[in-house]
Amino acid sequence: MTNHKLQINPKQTSNLKTISCSGFTLVEMIVIISIIGFMSVTLLSNQNKSSDRRKLMLETRRLSQDFRKVQNFAMSSTTYDCSGSAKAVPFGIILDTDVTDRYLIVADCDNNKIYNAGSDPIISTVVFNSVKLDLLNPKKAGSNTLEVFFVPPLPSTAINEDESNTASATIRLKSLRDNSLKLIIFINSKGVINAQQ
């Protein structure tokens, strides 16, 4: 076996040093900055979309829980002070597509399963966070509202005054920032409240 040594010509080495510079060229820097910028924008936009979806899910759950709370008021025959006398009354939730950022929880003091602003007290006004009402079906005749009352003691469910076995309602909420994000709550006359997840 012969031993071969690699011989380097000193003139070639000096040429290599002048040709190869340490660091990045301007083109390499622009490519790297573009890649980092694209990845950052992609990650931030996905984070905003998942945040909007989470807020929509939370508000949908809150509304469906408020329906269950009002239903429980009626099941337990919760009393409300109507004109100086405490009595078990229907409780309900009023939604209005003209006022899409809130809904009302009310007591039906005159026991007619219709919300009368003058005689039926508002128990609370609930304001949506980052979502709004998008669709109510059915709407009350002559208005843009949906009124759902739970009448003690069973409780029976009145959807826009309809207590028949076939009465049902659909409520759709959507994100304020992303119109493609929507969730639905279904309610029927049997008192079933189902929130789409």
Coordinates of C-alpha atoms in Angstrom, one line a residue:
M1 CA 0.0 0.0 0.0
T2 CA 1.3 3.3 -0.9
N3 CA 0.6 6.4 1.2
H4 CA -0.7 9.3 -0.8
K5 CA -0.7 12.7 0.6
L6 CA -3.0 15.3 -0.6
Q7 CA -1.0 18.3 -1.7
I8 CA -2.6 21.7 -1.7
N9 CA -1.3 24.4 -3.8
P10 CA -1.0 27.6 -1.7
K11 CA -2.2 29.7 -4.6
Q12 CA -5.5 27.8 -4.7
T13 CA -6.0 28.2 -0.9
S14 CA -5.7 32.0 -1.1
N15 CA -8.3 32.0 -4.0
L16 CA -10.7 30.0 -1.8
K17 CA -10.5 32.4 1.0
T18 CA -11.3 35.4 -1.1
I19 CA -14.2 33.7 -2.8
S20 CA -15.9 32.3 0.3
C21 CA -17.1 35.0 2.7
S22 CA -18.5 34.3 6.1
G23 CA -22.1 35.5 6.8
F24 CA -25.3 35.7 4.7
T25 CA -26.0 37.3 1.4
L26 CA -28.8 39.8 1.1
V27 CA -30.9 37.3 -0.9
E28 CA -30.5 34.6 1.8
M29 CA -31.6 37.1 4.5
I30 CA -34.7 38.1 2.5
V31 CA -35.7 34.4 2.0
I32 CA -35.2 33.7 5.8
I33 CA -37.2 36.7 6.8
S34 CA -40.0 35.8 4.4
I35 CA -40.2 32.3 5.7
I36 CA -40.3 33.5 9.3
G37 CA -42.9 36.1 8.5
F38 CA -45.2 33.7 6.6
M39 CA -45.0 31.1 9.5
S40 CA -45.8 33.9 12.1
V41 CA -48.8 35.1 10.2
T42 CA -50.1 31.6 9.7
L43 CA -49.8 30.7 13.4
L44 CA -51.4 34.0 14.5
S45 CA -54.4 33.7 12.2
N46 CA -55.0 30.1 13.3
Q47 CA -54.8 31.2 17.0
N48 CA -57.4 34.0 16.4
K49 CA -59.8 31.5 14.6
S50 CA -59.6 29.0 17.5
S51 CA -60.1 31.8 20.0
D52 CA -63.2 32.9 18.2
R53 CA -64.5 29.4 18.0
R54 CA -63.9 29.0 21.8
K55 CA -65.8 32.2 22.6
L56 CA -68.7 31.1 20.4
M57 CA -68.9 27.7 22.1
L58 CA -68.8 29.4 25.6
E59 CA -71.6 31.8 24.7
T60 CA -73.7 29.0 23.2
R61 CA -73.2 26.9 26.4
R62 CA -74.1 29.9 28.5
L63 CA -77.4 30.6 26.6
S64 CA -78.3 26.9 26.8
Q65 CA -77.5 26.8 30.5
D66 CA -79.7 29.9 31.0
F67 CA -82.5 28.1 29.3
R68 CA -82.0 25.2 31.7
K69 CA -81.9 27.6 34.7
V70 CA -85.2 29.2 33.7
Q71 CA -86.6 25.7 33.1
N72 CA -85.5 24.7 36.7
F73 CA -87.2 27.9 38.1
A74 CA -90.5 26.6 36.7
M75 CA -89.9 23.0 37.8
S76 CA -89.2 24.1 41.3
S77 CA -92.2 26.5 41.3
T78 CA -89.8 29.4 42.1
T79 CA -91.9 32.4 43.3
Y80 CA -91.5 36.0 42.2
D81 CA -92.8 39.1 43.8
C82 CA -95.3 40.4 41.3
S83 CA -97.1 43.6 42.5
G84 CA -96.5 42.9 46.2
S85 CA -97.5 39.2 46.2
A86 CA -95.1 36.3 45.7
K87 CA -96.4 33.6 43.4
A88 CA -95.1 30.9 41.1
V89 CA -95.0 32.3 37.7
P90 CA -93.7 31.2 34.2
F91 CA -90.2 32.3 33.5
G92 CA -88.8 32.9 30.1
I93 CA -86.0 34.0 27.8
I94 CA -86.7 36.7 25.2
L95 CA -84.4 36.9 22.1
D96 CA -84.7 39.6 19.4
T97 CA -82.9 39.8 16.1
D98 CA -83.2 43.6 16.2
V99 CA -81.1 43.6 19.4
T100 CA -78.5 40.9 18.5
D101 CA -76.0 41.4 21.4
R102 CA -78.2 40.4 24.3
Y103 CA -81.2 38.5 25.6
L104 CA -83.6 38.9 28.6
I105 CA -84.6 36.6 31.4
V106 CA -88.1 37.5 32.5
A107 CA -90.9 36.6 34.9
D108 CA -94.3 36.4 33.3
C109 CA -96.4 38.0 36.2
D110 CA -99.6 38.1 34.2
N111 CA -99.2 34.4 33.4
N112 CA -100.1 34.7 29.7
K113 CA -96.8 33.3 28.2
I114 CA -96.3 36.6 26.4
Y115 CA -93.6 39.2 27.4
N116 CA -95.3 42.5 28.2
A117 CA -92.6 45.2 28.8
G118 CA -94.9 47.1 31.2
S119 CA -96.0 44.4 33.5
D120 CA -93.4 41.6 33.2
P121 CA -90.2 42.3 35.1
I122 CA -86.8 41.7 33.7
I123 CA -84.8 39.4 36.0
S124 CA -81.6 39.9 34.1
T125 CA -80.2 41.2 30.8
V126 CA -77.4 39.0 29.5
V127 CA -74.9 40.6 27.0
F128 CA -73.1 38.3 24.6
N129 CA -69.3 38.4 24.5
S130 CA -67.8 38.5 20.9
V131 CA -70.9 36.8 19.4
K132 CA -74.4 37.9 18.2
L133 CA -77.8 36.4 17.4
D134 CA -77.9 35.4 13.8
L135 CA -81.1 33.5 13.3
L136 CA -84.3 32.9 15.3
N137 CA -86.8 30.4 14.0
P138 CA -89.8 30.7 14.4
K139 CA -90.2 34.4 15.1
K140 CA -93.2 35.7 16.9
A141 CA -95.9 36.9 14.4
G142 CA -95.4 40.6 13.7
S143 CA -92.0 40.9 15.4
N144 CA -88.4 39.7 15.2
T145 CA -88.5 38.0 18.6
L146 CA -88.5 34.5 20.0
E147 CA -90.2 34.0 23.4
V148 CA -89.7 30.8 25.3
F149 CA -91.5 30.4 28.6
F150 CA -91.5 27.5 31.0
V151 CA -94.8 27.2 32.9
P152 CA -94.8 25.7 36.4
P153 CA -95.2 23.1 37.8
L154 CA -94.5 20.5 35.1
P155 CA -93.1 22.6 33.4
S156 CA -94.7 22.9 30.1
T157 CA -92.8 24.8 27.4
A158 CA -94.4 27.7 25.4
I159 CA -92.5 28.7 22.3
N160 CA -94.1 32.0 21.0
E161 CA -97.2 31.0 22.9
D162 CA -97.4 27.6 21.2
E163 CA -97.5 24.7 23.8
S164 CA -98.4 22.0 21.2
N165 CA -96.3 18.8 21.1
T166 CA -94.8 19.9 17.8
A167 CA -93.5 23.3 18.8
S168 CA -89.8 23.8 18.4
A169 CA -87.3 26.6 18.0
T170 CA -83.8 27.1 16.5
I171 CA -81.4 29.8 17.7
R172 CA -78.2 30.4 15.8
L173 CA -75.3 32.4 17.2
K174 CA -72.3 33.6 15.1
S175 CA -68.9 35.1 15.8
L176 CA -68.6 38.8 15.4
R177 CA -65.2 38.5 13.8
D178 CA -65.7 35.4 11.6
N179 CA -69.1 35.1 10.0
S180 CA -68.4 31.5 9.0
L181 CA -68.3 30.4 12.7
K182 CA -71.9 29.6 13.8
L183 CA -73.5 27.3 16.4
I184 CA -77.1 26.3 16.9
I185 CA -79.4 25.6 19.9
F186 CA -82.5 23.6 19.5
I187 CA -85.5 23.7 21.9
N188 CA -88.7 21.7 21.7
S189 CA -92.0 21.8 23.5
K190 CA -91.0 18.8 25.6
G191 CA -88.3 21.0 27.2
V192 CA -85.3 19.4 25.4
I193 CA -82.5 21.9 25.0
N194 CA -79.8 20.8 22.7
A195 CA -76.7 22.9 21.9
Q196 CA -74.6 22.0 18.9
Q197 CA -70.9 21.7 19.7

